PDB file of C-alpha atoms in Angstrom:
ATOM      1  CA  UNK A  30     -17.160 -17.330 -10.783  1.00  0.00           C
ATOM      2  CA  UNK A  31     -15.626 -18.615  -7.558  1.00  0.00           C
ATOM      3  CA  UNK A  32     -11.841 -18.348  -7.222  1.00  0.00           C
ATOM      4  CA  UNK A  33      -9.985 -20.940  -5.153  1.00  0.00           C
ATOM      5  CA  UNK A  34      -6.724 -19.559  -3.750  1.00  0.00           C
ATOM      6  CA  UNK A  35      -5.670 -22.261  -3.405  1.00  0.00           C
ATOM      7  CA  UNK A  36      -5.910 -25.998  -2.857  1.00  0.00           C
ATOM      8  CA  UNK A  37      -2.517 -26.299  -4.589  1.00  0.00           C
ATOM      9  CA  UNK A  38      -0.429 -23.968  -2.431  1.00  0.00           C
ATOM     10  CA  UNK A  39      -0.635 -21.560   0.513  1.00  0.00           C
ATOM     11  CA  UNK A  40      -1.214 -18.218  -1.206  1.00  0.00           C
ATOM     12  CA  UNK A  41      -1.995 -16.181   1.958  1.00  0.00           C
ATOM     13  CA  UNK A  42       1.205 -17.374   3.662  1.00  0.00           C
ATOM     14  CA  UNK A  43       3.645 -16.915   0.768  1.00  0.00           C
ATOM     15  CA  UNK A  44       2.055 -15.258  -2.242  1.00  0.00           C
ATOM     16  CA  UNK A  45      -0.340 -12.628  -0.905  1.00  0.00           C
ATOM     17  CA  UNK A  46       1.476  -9.726  -2.584  1.00  0.00           C
ATOM     18  CA  UNK A  47       1.354 -11.594  -5.891  1.00  0.00           C
ATOM     19  CA  UNK A  48      -2.362 -12.268  -5.459  1.00  0.00           C
ATOM     20  CA  UNK A  49      -3.065  -8.611  -4.762  1.00  0.00           C
ATOM     21  CA  UNK A  50      -1.074  -7.591  -7.844  1.00  0.00           C
ATOM     22  CA  UNK A  51      -3.177  -9.973  -9.944  1.00  0.00           C
ATOM     23  CA  UNK A  52      -6.398  -8.547  -8.537  1.00  0.00           C
ATOM     24  CA  UNK A  53      -5.209  -5.012  -9.299  1.00  0.00           C
ATOM     25  CA  UNK A  54      -4.277  -6.097 -12.828  1.00  0.00           C
ATOM     26  CA  UNK A  55      -7.663  -7.765 -13.273  1.00  0.00           C
ATOM     27  CA  UNK A  56      -6.354 -11.073 -14.600  1.00  0.00           C
ATOM     28  CA  UNK A  57      -4.132 -14.040 -13.826  1.00  0.00           C
ATOM     29  CA  UNK A  58      -2.426 -16.726 -15.896  1.00  0.00           C
ATOM     30  CA  UNK A  59      -2.728 -20.281 -14.572  1.00  0.00           C
ATOM     31  CA  UNK A  60      -0.662 -23.136 -16.039  1.00  0.00           C
ATOM     32  CA  UNK A  61      -2.431 -26.441 -16.558  1.00  0.00           C
ATOM     33  CA  UNK A  62      -1.224 -28.705 -13.715  1.00  0.00           C
ATOM     34  CA  UNK A  63      -0.764 -31.611 -16.134  1.00  0.00           C
ATOM     35  CA  UNK A  64       0.619 -29.732 -19.146  1.00  0.00           C
ATOM     36  CA  UNK A  65       2.568 -26.539 -18.443  1.00  0.00           C
ATOM     37  CA  UNK A  66       2.503 -25.547 -22.124  1.00  0.00           C
ATOM     38  CA  UNK A  67      -1.222 -24.877 -21.789  1.00  0.00           C
ATOM     39  CA  UNK A  68      -2.105 -21.756 -19.827  1.00  0.00           C
ATOM     40  CA  UNK A  69      -5.479 -20.315 -18.860  1.00  0.00           C
ATOM     41  CA  UNK A  70      -6.095 -16.577 -18.737  1.00  0.00           C
ATOM     42  CA  UNK A  71      -8.660 -15.815 -16.040  1.00  0.00           C
ATOM     43  CA  UNK A  72     -10.234 -12.368 -15.666  1.00  0.00           C
ATOM     44  CA  UNK A  73     -10.497 -11.268 -12.043  1.00  0.00           C
ATOM     45  CA  UNK A  74     -12.755  -8.236 -11.981  1.00  0.00           C
ATOM     46  CA  UNK A  75     -15.119  -7.905  -8.997  1.00  0.00           C
ATOM     47  CA  UNK A  76     -17.922  -8.007 -11.546  1.00  0.00           C
ATOM     48  CA  UNK A  77     -17.267 -11.615 -12.518  1.00  0.00           C
ATOM     49  CA  UNK A  78     -15.668 -12.917  -9.285  1.00  0.00           C
ATOM     50  CA  UNK A  79     -18.470 -13.710  -6.869  1.00  0.00           C
ATOM     51  CA  UNK A  80     -16.197 -14.902  -4.069  1.00  0.00           C
ATOM     52  CA  UNK A  81     -12.573 -15.813  -3.360  1.00  0.00           C
ATOM     53  CA  UNK A  82     -11.928 -18.791  -1.092  1.00  0.00           C
ATOM     54  CA  UNK A  83      -8.504 -18.561   0.538  1.00  0.00           C
ATOM     55  CA  UNK A  84      -6.924 -21.776   1.868  1.00  0.00           C
ATOM     56  CA  UNK A  85      -4.118 -21.341   4.395  1.00  0.00           C
ATOM     57  CA  UNK A  86      -2.226 -22.551   7.447  1.00  0.00           C
ATOM     58  CA  UNK A  87      -0.797 -19.105   8.187  1.00  0.00           C
ATOM     59  CA  UNK A  88      -2.822 -16.004   7.352  1.00  0.00           C
ATOM     60  CA  UNK A  89      -0.527 -13.576   9.189  1.00  0.00           C
ATOM     61  CA  UNK A  90       1.134 -12.171   6.017  1.00  0.00           C
ATOM     62  CA  UNK A  91      -2.313 -11.599   4.492  1.00  0.00           C
ATOM     63  CA  UNK A  92      -3.791  -9.582   7.350  1.00  0.00           C
ATOM     64  CA  UNK A  93      -2.254  -6.224   6.272  1.00  0.00           C
ATOM     65  CA  UNK A  94      -3.665  -6.728   2.755  1.00  0.00           C
ATOM     66  CA  UNK A  95      -7.319  -7.131   3.703  1.00  0.00           C
ATOM     67  CA  UNK A  96      -8.153  -3.414   3.727  1.00  0.00           C
ATOM     68  CA  UNK A  97      -7.090  -3.109   0.099  1.00  0.00           C
ATOM     69  CA  UNK A  98      -8.860  -6.345  -0.782  1.00  0.00           C
ATOM     70  CA  UNK A  99     -12.067  -4.876   0.631  1.00  0.00           C
ATOM     71  CA  UNK A 100     -11.488  -1.553  -1.129  1.00  0.00           C
ATOM     72  CA  UNK A 101     -11.136  -3.358  -4.461  1.00  0.00           C
ATOM     73  CA  UNK A 102     -14.617  -4.764  -3.955  1.00  0.00           C
ATOM     74  CA  UNK A 103     -13.956  -8.492  -3.559  1.00  0.00           C
ATOM     75  CA  UNK A 104     -15.919 -10.853  -1.310  1.00  0.00           C
ATOM     76  CA  UNK A 105     -14.013 -13.694   0.319  1.00  0.00           C
ATOM     77  CA  UNK A 106     -13.634 -16.124   3.175  1.00  0.00           C
ATOM     78  CA  UNK A 107     -10.875 -18.327   4.578  1.00  0.00           C
ATOM     79  CA  UNK A 108     -10.474 -22.076   5.000  1.00  0.00           C
ATOM     80  CA  UNK A 109      -7.918 -22.000   7.819  1.00  0.00           C
ATOM     81  CA  UNK A 110      -6.125 -25.205   8.888  1.00  0.00           C
ATOM     82  CA  UNK A 111      -5.009 -25.465  12.518  1.00  0.00           C
ATOM     83  CA  UNK A 112      -3.898 -28.918  13.698  1.00  0.00           C
ATOM     84  CA  UNK A 113      -1.216 -28.500  16.353  1.00  0.00           C
ATOM     85  CA  UNK A 114       0.991 -31.256  14.924  1.00  0.00           C
ATOM     86  CA  UNK A 115       4.158 -29.236  15.414  1.00  0.00           C
ATOM     87  CA  UNK A 116       7.453 -29.125  13.556  1.00  0.00           C
ATOM     88  CA  UNK A 117       7.800 -32.888  13.118  1.00  0.00           C
ATOM     89  CA  UNK A 118       4.956 -32.922  10.587  1.00  0.00           C
ATOM     90  CA  UNK A 119       4.560 -29.210   9.782  1.00  0.00           C
ATOM     91  CA  UNK A 120       8.097 -27.780   9.841  1.00  0.00           C
ATOM     92  CA  UNK A 121       7.293 -24.545   8.016  1.00  0.00           C
ATOM     93  CA  UNK A 122       4.442 -23.379  10.235  1.00  0.00           C
ATOM     94  CA  UNK A 123       4.469 -21.032  13.222  1.00  0.00           C
ATOM     95  CA  UNK A 124       4.001 -22.631  16.619  1.00  0.00           C
ATOM     96  CA  UNK A 125       0.427 -23.447  17.580  1.00  0.00           C
ATOM     97  CA  UNK A 126       0.007 -20.451  19.891  1.00  0.00           C
ATOM     98  CA  UNK A 127       0.899 -17.977  17.130  1.00  0.00           C
ATOM     99  CA  UNK A 128      -1.348 -19.766  14.658  1.00  0.00           C
ATOM    100  CA  UNK A 129      -4.270 -19.613  17.077  1.00  0.00           C
ATOM    101  CA  UNK A 130      -3.616 -15.916  17.704  1.00  0.00           C
ATOM    102  CA  UNK A 131      -3.639 -15.192  13.963  1.00  0.00           C
ATOM    103  CA  UNK A 132      -6.858 -17.167  13.539  1.00  0.00           C
ATOM    104  CA  UNK A 133      -8.493 -15.107  16.287  1.00  0.00           C
ATOM    105  CA  UNK A 134      -7.290 -11.825  14.774  1.00  0.00           C
ATOM    106  CA  UNK A 135      -8.591 -12.848  11.356  1.00  0.00           C
ATOM    107  CA  UNK A 136     -11.951 -13.779  12.846  1.00  0.00           C
ATOM    108  CA  UNK A 137     -12.102 -10.463  14.694  1.00  0.00           C
ATOM    109  CA  UNK A 138     -11.518  -8.738  11.348  1.00  0.00           C
ATOM    110  CA  UNK A 139     -13.970 -10.796   9.262  1.00  0.00           C
ATOM    111  CA  UNK A 140     -16.373 -12.260  11.807  1.00  0.00           C
ATOM    112  CA  UNK A 141     -16.815 -15.995  12.503  1.00  0.00           C
ATOM    113  CA  UNK A 142     -18.600 -16.526   9.181  1.00  0.00           C
ATOM    114  CA  UNK A 143     -15.443 -15.441   7.359  1.00  0.00           C
ATOM    115  CA  UNK A 144     -13.150 -18.133   8.801  1.00  0.00           C
ATOM    116  CA  UNK A 145     -13.789 -21.883   8.708  1.00  0.00           C
ATOM    117  CA  UNK A 146     -11.556 -23.977  10.958  1.00  0.00           C
ATOM    118  CA  UNK A 147     -10.050 -27.040   9.282  1.00  0.00           C
ATOM    119  CA  UNK A 148      -8.676 -29.773  11.562  1.00  0.00           C
ATOM    120  CA  UNK A 149      -7.176 -31.581   8.644  1.00  0.00           C
ATOM    121  CA  UNK A 150      -5.889 -34.173   8.016  1.00  0.00           C
ATOM    122  CA  UNK A 151      -6.570 -36.409  10.995  1.00  0.00           C
ATOM    123  CA  UNK A 152      -3.815 -39.014  11.145  1.00  0.00           C
ATOM    124  CA  UNK A 153      -2.206 -41.485  13.507  1.00  0.00           C
ATOM    125  CA  UNK A 154       1.470 -42.352  13.917  1.00  0.00           C
ATOM    126  CA  UNK A 155       3.537 -44.053  16.594  1.00  0.00           C
ATOM    127  CA  UNK A 156       3.521 -40.798  18.582  1.00  0.00           C
ATOM    128  CA  UNK A 157       0.175 -39.321  17.497  1.00  0.00           C
ATOM    129  CA  UNK A 158      -2.318 -41.590  19.233  1.00  0.00           C
ATOM    130  CA  UNK A 159      -6.116 -41.325  19.404  1.00  0.00           C
ATOM    131  CA  UNK A 160      -5.768 -39.903  22.924  1.00  0.00           C
ATOM    132  CA  UNK A 161      -3.318 -37.261  21.640  1.00  0.00           C
ATOM    133  CA  UNK A 162      -5.703 -36.312  18.836  1.00  0.00           C
ATOM    134  CA  UNK A 163      -8.642 -35.897  21.205  1.00  0.00           C
ATOM    135  CA  UNK A 164      -6.617 -33.838  23.669  1.00  0.00           C
ATOM    136  CA  UNK A 165      -5.296 -31.575  20.906  1.00  0.00           C
ATOM    137  CA  UNK A 166      -8.742 -31.188  19.348  1.00  0.00           C
ATOM    138  CA  UNK A 167     -10.206 -30.268  22.718  1.00  0.00           C
ATOM    139  CA  UNK A 168      -7.584 -27.595  23.347  1.00  0.00           C
ATOM    140  CA  UNK A 169      -8.168 -26.072  19.910  1.00  0.00           C
ATOM    141  CA  UNK A 170     -11.959 -26.183  20.323  1.00  0.00           C
ATOM    142  CA  UNK A 171     -11.583 -24.309  23.575  1.00  0.00           C
ATOM    143  CA  UNK A 172      -9.474 -21.635  21.848  1.00  0.00           C
ATOM    144  CA  UNK A 173     -11.368 -21.276  18.557  1.00  0.00           C
ATOM    145  CA  UNK A 174     -15.023 -22.147  19.114  1.00  0.00           C
ATOM    146  CA  UNK A 175     -16.209 -18.538  19.381  1.00  0.00           C
ATOM    147  CA  UNK A 176     -14.223 -17.447  16.339  1.00  0.00           C
ATOM    148  CA  UNK A 177     -15.726 -19.740  13.700  1.00  0.00           C
ATOM    149  CA  UNK A 178     -19.087 -21.128  12.635  1.00  0.00           C
ATOM    150  CA  UNK A 179     -17.884 -24.671  11.956  1.00  0.00           C
ATOM    151  CA  UNK A 180     -15.021 -27.153  12.084  1.00  0.00           C
ATOM    152  CA  UNK A 181     -14.249 -29.327   9.064  1.00  0.00           C
ATOM    153  CA  UNK A 182     -12.010 -32.375   9.289  1.00  0.00           C
ATOM    154  CA  UNK A 183     -10.904 -35.256   7.100  1.00  0.00           C
ATOM    155  CA  UNK A 184      -8.810 -38.354   7.550  1.00  0.00           C
ATOM    156  CA  UNK A 185      -5.371 -38.705   5.965  1.00  0.00           C
ATOM    157  CA  UNK A 186      -5.389 -40.211   2.479  1.00  0.00           C
ATOM    158  CA  UNK A 187      -2.491 -42.231   1.008  1.00  0.00           C
ATOM    159  CA  UNK A 188      -1.444 -39.826  -1.742  1.00  0.00           C
ATOM    160  CA  UNK A 189       1.669 -40.677  -3.787  1.00  0.00           C
ATOM    161  CA  UNK A 190       4.761 -38.960  -2.393  1.00  0.00           C
ATOM    162  CA  UNK A 191       3.647 -38.545   1.220  1.00  0.00           C
ATOM    163  CA  UNK A 192       5.563 -40.117   4.082  1.00  0.00           C
ATOM    164  CA  UNK A 193       4.922 -43.885   4.158  1.00  0.00           C
ATOM    165  CA  UNK A 194       4.549 -43.920   7.955  1.00  0.00           C
ATOM    166  CA  UNK A 195       1.303 -41.967   7.528  1.00  0.00           C
ATOM    167  CA  UNK A 196      -1.094 -44.805   6.788  1.00  0.00           C
ATOM    168  CA  UNK A 197      -4.820 -44.576   6.066  1.00  0.00           C
ATOM    169  CA  UNK A 198      -7.053 -45.155   9.068  1.00  0.00           C
ATOM    170  CA  UNK A 199      -9.347 -48.132   9.425  1.00  0.00           C
ATOM    171  CA  UNK A 200     -13.054 -47.362   9.660  1.00  0.00           C
ATOM    172  CA  UNK A 201     -13.168 -48.438  13.307  1.00  0.00           C
ATOM    173  CA  UNK A 202     -10.440 -45.874  14.080  1.00  0.00           C
ATOM    174  CA  UNK A 203     -12.328 -43.213  12.133  1.00  0.00           C
ATOM    175  CA  UNK A 204     -15.512 -43.866  14.094  1.00  0.00           C
ATOM    176  CA  UNK A 205     -13.694 -43.864  17.439  1.00  0.00           C
ATOM    177  CA  UNK A 206     -12.094 -40.500  16.700  1.00  0.00           C
ATOM    178  CA  UNK A 207     -15.246 -39.051  15.152  1.00  0.00           C
ATOM    179  CA  UNK A 208     -17.309 -39.864  18.238  1.00  0.00           C
ATOM    180  CA  UNK A 209     -14.666 -38.258  20.444  1.00  0.00           C
ATOM    181  CA  UNK A 210     -14.502 -35.155  18.255  1.00  0.00           C
ATOM    182  CA  UNK A 211     -18.295 -34.886  18.226  1.00  0.00           C
ATOM    183  CA  UNK A 212     -18.536 -35.139  22.008  1.00  0.00           C
ATOM    184  CA  UNK A 213     -15.922 -32.404  22.442  1.00  0.00           C
ATOM    185  CA  UNK A 214     -17.332 -30.109  19.742  1.00  0.00           C
ATOM    186  CA  UNK A 215     -20.793 -30.532  21.246  1.00  0.00           C
ATOM    187  CA  UNK A 216     -19.554 -29.104  24.543  1.00  0.00           C
ATOM    188  CA  UNK A 217     -18.699 -25.884  22.698  1.00  0.00           C
ATOM    189  CA  UNK A 218     -21.714 -25.782  20.383  1.00  0.00           C
ATOM    190  CA  UNK A 219     -19.435 -26.108  17.359  1.00  0.00           C
ATOM    191  CA  UNK A 220     -20.943 -27.861  14.305  1.00  0.00           C
ATOM    192  CA  UNK A 221     -18.687 -30.592  12.938  1.00  0.00           C
ATOM    193  CA  UNK A 222     -18.354 -31.619   9.288  1.00  0.00           C
ATOM    194  CA  UNK A 223     -16.235 -33.969   7.197  1.00  0.00           C
ATOM    195  CA  UNK A 224     -14.426 -32.983   4.001  1.00  0.00           C
ATOM    196  CA  UNK A 225     -14.544 -35.377   1.021  1.00  0.00           C
ATOM    197  CA  UNK A 226     -15.160 -38.417   3.212  1.00  0.00           C
ATOM    198  CA  UNK A 227     -17.278 -41.361   2.092  1.00  0.00           C
ATOM    199  CA  UNK A 228     -17.555 -42.700   5.643  1.00  0.00           C
ATOM    200  CA  UNK A 229     -20.960 -41.983   7.164  1.00  0.00           C
ATOM    201  CA  UNK A 230     -20.732 -40.362  10.602  1.00  0.00           C
ATOM    202  CA  UNK A 231     -24.225 -38.917  10.936  1.00  0.00           C
ATOM    203  CA  UNK A 232     -24.916 -41.032  14.043  1.00  0.00           C
ATOM    204  CA  UNK A 233     -22.468 -38.716  15.819  1.00  0.00           C
ATOM    205  CA  UNK A 234     -24.140 -35.594  14.438  1.00  0.00           C
ATOM    206  CA  UNK A 235     -21.353 -35.064  11.882  1.00  0.00           C
ATOM    207  CA  UNK A 236     -22.435 -33.945   8.425  1.00  0.00           C
ATOM    208  CA  UNK A 237     -20.704 -33.916   5.048  1.00  0.00           C
ATOM    209  CA  UNK A 238     -19.308 -30.493   4.141  1.00  0.00           C
ATOM    210  CA  UNK A 239     -18.711 -28.536   0.997  1.00  0.00           C
ATOM    211  CA  UNK A 240     -15.668 -26.398   1.789  1.00  0.00           C
ATOM    212  CA  UNK A 241     -16.391 -24.247  -1.251  1.00  0.00           C
ATOM    213  CA  UNK A 242     -20.001 -24.049  -0.181  1.00  0.00           C
ATOM    214  CA  UNK A 243     -22.574 -22.430  -2.462  1.00  0.00           C
ATOM    215  CA  UNK A 244     -24.781 -21.445   0.489  1.00  0.00           C
ATOM    216  CA  UNK A 245     -21.829 -19.846   2.262  1.00  0.00           C
ATOM    217  CA  UNK A 246     -20.789 -18.046  -0.925  1.00  0.00           C
ATOM    218  CA  UNK A 247     -24.320 -16.641  -1.172  1.00  0.00           C
ATOM    219  CA  UNK A 248     -24.112 -15.326   2.383  1.00  0.00           C
ATOM    220  CA  UNK A 249     -20.679 -13.792   1.784  1.00  0.00           C
ATOM    221  CA  UNK A 250     -21.559 -12.346  -1.639  1.00  0.00           C
ATOM    222  CA  UNK A 251     -24.964 -11.119  -0.518  1.00  0.00           C
ATOM    223  CA  UNK A 252     -26.958 -12.598  -3.410  1.00  0.00           C
ATOM    224  CA  UNK A 253     -28.138 -16.005  -4.701  1.00  0.00           C
ATOM    225  CA  UNK A 254     -25.939 -17.916  -7.148  1.00  0.00           C
ATOM    226  CA  UNK A 255     -26.351 -20.789  -9.573  1.00  0.00           C
ATOM    227  CA  UNK A 256     -23.414 -23.190  -9.536  1.00  0.00           C
ATOM    228  CA  UNK A 257     -22.800 -26.882 -10.163  1.00  0.00           C
ATOM    229  CA  UNK A 258     -20.760 -29.300  -8.099  1.00  0.00           C
ATOM    230  CA  UNK A 259     -17.062 -29.293  -9.061  1.00  0.00           C
ATOM    231  CA  UNK A 260     -16.520 -32.290 -11.400  1.00  0.00           C
ATOM    232  CA  UNK A 261     -12.736 -32.079 -10.975  1.00  0.00           C
ATOM    233  CA  UNK A 262     -12.782 -33.066  -7.295  1.00  0.00           C
ATOM    234  CA  UNK A 263     -12.973 -36.475  -5.626  1.00  0.00           C
ATOM    235  CA  UNK A 264     -16.354 -38.261  -5.754  1.00  0.00           C
ATOM    236  CA  UNK A 265     -17.065 -37.628  -2.053  1.00  0.00           C
ATOM    237  CA  UNK A 266     -16.295 -33.900  -2.363  1.00  0.00           C
ATOM    238  CA  UNK A 267     -19.357 -31.664  -2.333  1.00  0.00           C
ATOM    239  CA  UNK A 268     -17.594 -28.431  -3.291  1.00  0.00           C
ATOM    240  CA  UNK A 269     -19.058 -26.016  -5.801  1.00  0.00           C
ATOM    241  CA  UNK A 270     -17.185 -25.490  -9.059  1.00  0.00           C
ATOM    242  CA  UNK A 271     -14.344 -22.981  -8.858  1.00  0.00           C
ATOM    243  CA  UNK A 272     -11.232 -21.849 -10.697  1.00  0.00           C
ATOM    244  CA  UNK A 273      -7.999 -22.530  -8.818  1.00  0.00           C
ATOM    245  CA  UNK A 274      -5.255 -19.965  -9.422  1.00  0.00           C
ATOM    246  CA  UNK A 275      -2.468 -21.824  -7.596  1.00  0.00           C
ATOM    247  CA  UNK A 276       0.315 -24.114  -8.807  1.00  0.00           C
ATOM    248  CA  UNK A 277       1.420 -27.452  -7.387  1.00  0.00           C
ATOM    249  CA  UNK A 278       4.902 -27.845  -5.878  1.00  0.00           C
ATOM    250  CA  UNK A 279       5.131 -24.198  -4.813  1.00  0.00           C
ATOM    251  CA  UNK A 280       4.338 -24.368  -1.071  1.00  0.00           C
ATOM    252  CA  UNK A 281       7.321 -24.157   1.338  1.00  0.00           C
ATOM    253  CA  UNK A 282       5.345 -25.230   4.420  1.00  0.00           C
ATOM    254  CA  UNK A 283       6.929 -28.672   4.163  1.00  0.00           C
ATOM    255  CA  UNK A 284       4.024 -30.626   5.667  1.00  0.00           C
ATOM    256  CA  UNK A 285       4.910 -34.307   5.477  1.00  0.00           C
ATOM    257  CA  UNK A 286       1.329 -35.368   4.682  1.00  0.00           C
ATOM    258  CA  UNK A 287       0.871 -32.882   1.819  1.00  0.00           C
ATOM    259  CA  UNK A 288      -0.305 -34.028  -1.613  1.00  0.00           C
ATOM    260  CA  UNK A 289       0.316 -30.658  -3.299  1.00  0.00           C
ATOM    261  CA  UNK A 290       4.084 -30.282  -2.859  1.00  0.00           C
ATOM    262  CA  UNK A 291       5.973 -33.549  -3.188  1.00  0.00           C
ATOM    263  CA  UNK A 292       8.957 -32.616  -5.403  1.00  0.00           C
ATOM    264  CA  UNK A 293      11.557 -30.418  -3.661  1.00  0.00           C
ATOM    265  CA  UNK A 294      13.424 -29.650  -6.894  1.00  0.00           C
ATOM    266  CA  UNK A 295      10.283 -28.197  -8.472  1.00  0.00           C
ATOM    267  CA  UNK A 296       9.622 -26.172  -5.321  1.00  0.00           C
ATOM    268  CA  UNK A 297      13.118 -24.658  -5.434  1.00  0.00           C
ATOM    269  CA  UNK A 298      12.704 -23.823  -9.115  1.00  0.00           C
ATOM    270  CA  UNK A 299       9.287 -22.263  -8.528  1.00  0.00           C
ATOM    271  CA  UNK A 300      10.561 -20.110  -5.679  1.00  0.00           C
ATOM    272  CA  UNK A 301      13.476 -18.960  -7.837  1.00  0.00           C
ATOM    273  CA  UNK A 302      11.278 -17.763 -10.711  1.00  0.00           C
ATOM    274  CA  UNK A 303       8.428 -16.333  -8.634  1.00  0.00           C
ATOM    275  CA  UNK A 304       7.976 -12.557  -8.808  1.00  0.00           C
ATOM    276  CA  UNK A 305       5.198 -10.530  -7.153  1.00  0.00           C
ATOM    277  CA  UNK A 306       4.463  -8.687 -10.402  1.00  0.00           C
ATOM    278  CA  UNK A 307       4.457 -11.756 -12.678  1.00  0.00           C
ATOM    279  CA  UNK A 308       1.228 -12.868 -14.370  1.00  0.00           C
ATOM    280  CA  UNK A 309       1.670 -16.473 -13.172  1.00  0.00           C
ATOM    281  CA  UNK A 310       2.571 -17.622  -9.698  1.00  0.00           C
ATOM    282  CA  UNK A 311       5.616 -19.231 -11.320  1.00  0.00           C
ATOM    283  CA  UNK A 312       6.757 -16.166 -13.231  1.00  0.00           C
ATOM    284  CA  UNK A 313       6.247 -15.348 -16.895  1.00  0.00           C
ATOM    285  CA  UNK A 314       5.433 -17.585 -19.861  1.00  0.00           C
ATOM    286  CA  UNK A 315       8.593 -18.637 -21.684  1.00  0.00           C
ATOM    287  CA  UNK A 316       7.039 -18.266 -25.120  1.00  0.00           C
ATOM    288  CA  UNK A 317       5.258 -20.789 -27.287  1.00  0.00           C
ATOM    289  CA  UNK A 318       2.623 -21.728 -24.725  1.00  0.00           C
ATOM    290  CA  UNK A 319      -1.001 -21.976 -25.757  1.00  0.00           C
ATOM    291  CA  UNK A 320      -2.940 -19.361 -23.770  1.00  0.00           C
ATOM    292  CA  UNK A 321      -6.710 -19.788 -23.623  1.00  0.00           C
ATOM    293  CA  UNK A 322      -9.338 -17.594 -22.003  1.00  0.00           C
ATOM    294  CA  UNK A 323     -11.038 -19.383 -19.119  1.00  0.00           C
ATOM    295  CA  UNK A 324     -12.965 -16.489 -17.709  1.00  0.00           C
ATOM    296  CA  UNK A 325     -16.242 -17.435 -16.097  1.00  0.00           C
ATOM    297  CA  UNK A 326     -19.153 -15.024 -15.699  1.00  0.00           C
ATOM    298  CA  UNK A 327     -20.702 -14.079 -12.403  1.00  0.00           C
ATOM    299  CA  UNK A 328     -22.803 -16.897 -10.968  1.00  0.00           C
ATOM    300  CA  UNK A 329     -25.386 -14.426  -9.732  1.00  0.00           C
ATOM    301  CA  UNK A 330     -28.911 -15.772 -10.136  1.00  0.00           C
ATOM    302  CA  UNK A 331     -31.410 -13.217 -11.300  1.00  0.00           C
ATOM    303  CA  UNK A 332     -34.343 -13.256  -8.937  1.00  0.00           C
ATOM    304  CA  UNK A 333     -37.699 -13.307 -10.667  1.00  0.00           C
ATOM    305  CA  UNK A 334     -40.990 -11.998  -9.406  1.00  0.00           C
ATOM    306  CA  UNK A 335     -44.189 -14.054  -9.210  1.00  0.00           C
ATOM    307  CA  UNK A 336     -45.787 -11.348 -11.358  1.00  0.00           C
ATOM    308  CA  UNK A 337     -43.151 -11.361 -14.151  1.00  0.00           C
ATOM    309  CA  UNK A 338     -45.180 -13.676 -16.397  1.00  0.00           C
ATOM    310  CA  UNK A 339     -48.587 -12.083 -15.788  1.00  0.00           C
TER     311      UNK A 339
END
């Protein structure tokens, strides 16, 4: 089983202590994002968790926890977003220099394979022009290229609840930016991928990515796995199936383009009930919920010998 921690919130930045408590306890409760009265119980032993994929924009609070995470026997890697947009669009994040420093420290700890750089989402506004994007991308490539094996980007999507001034890009704009990104990344030998994008950019040497990548999980875990594509993701997403342990409307980063936290009242309520020792990220069940086991087995593929059937 692959654990996603999490597409729905920034667990390393705000809920690392809670995550570690759940790993020590060996299980987590996850409310259904569409029906909070239905809760999944997910076992989290190293024997059935093949890999944890952490998604974050600020891994600094998680760095002191990695020694224990290793000692517990878990395998993991990070999807780390660094954009450089600043406080106008990302008010809850550290300044770019601190974020870059944390990325480099995390890579030094895990190696470049353990940290994917996400330049995501790519967007344009009245002040964020194509020239600005290319300049920012170049500066970040220069800083991060030796600390990661790849860069993954996507273009902003018009999710309900995000700021209306962030409009979807036209395909001509996508291609213009993609060519510029590819030229810059090529100077640093950094492979470039898109995340959940239908647009075809292979003429620029840009491939489609799976952020939860079965081949990467195999390298991190140290053994082959059998896993299907995640049917719960967008059609253009190539990610392997995983179990997400996060909760929507719990991330205080405040990014104006975010699809996962769009209701401030729910965020305030979630922060008020959160406790590091609670079984759910949003506290304890109130009673009366339907709790169902959703524990997946290890995805480890048993290797067979050519002589097994002789």
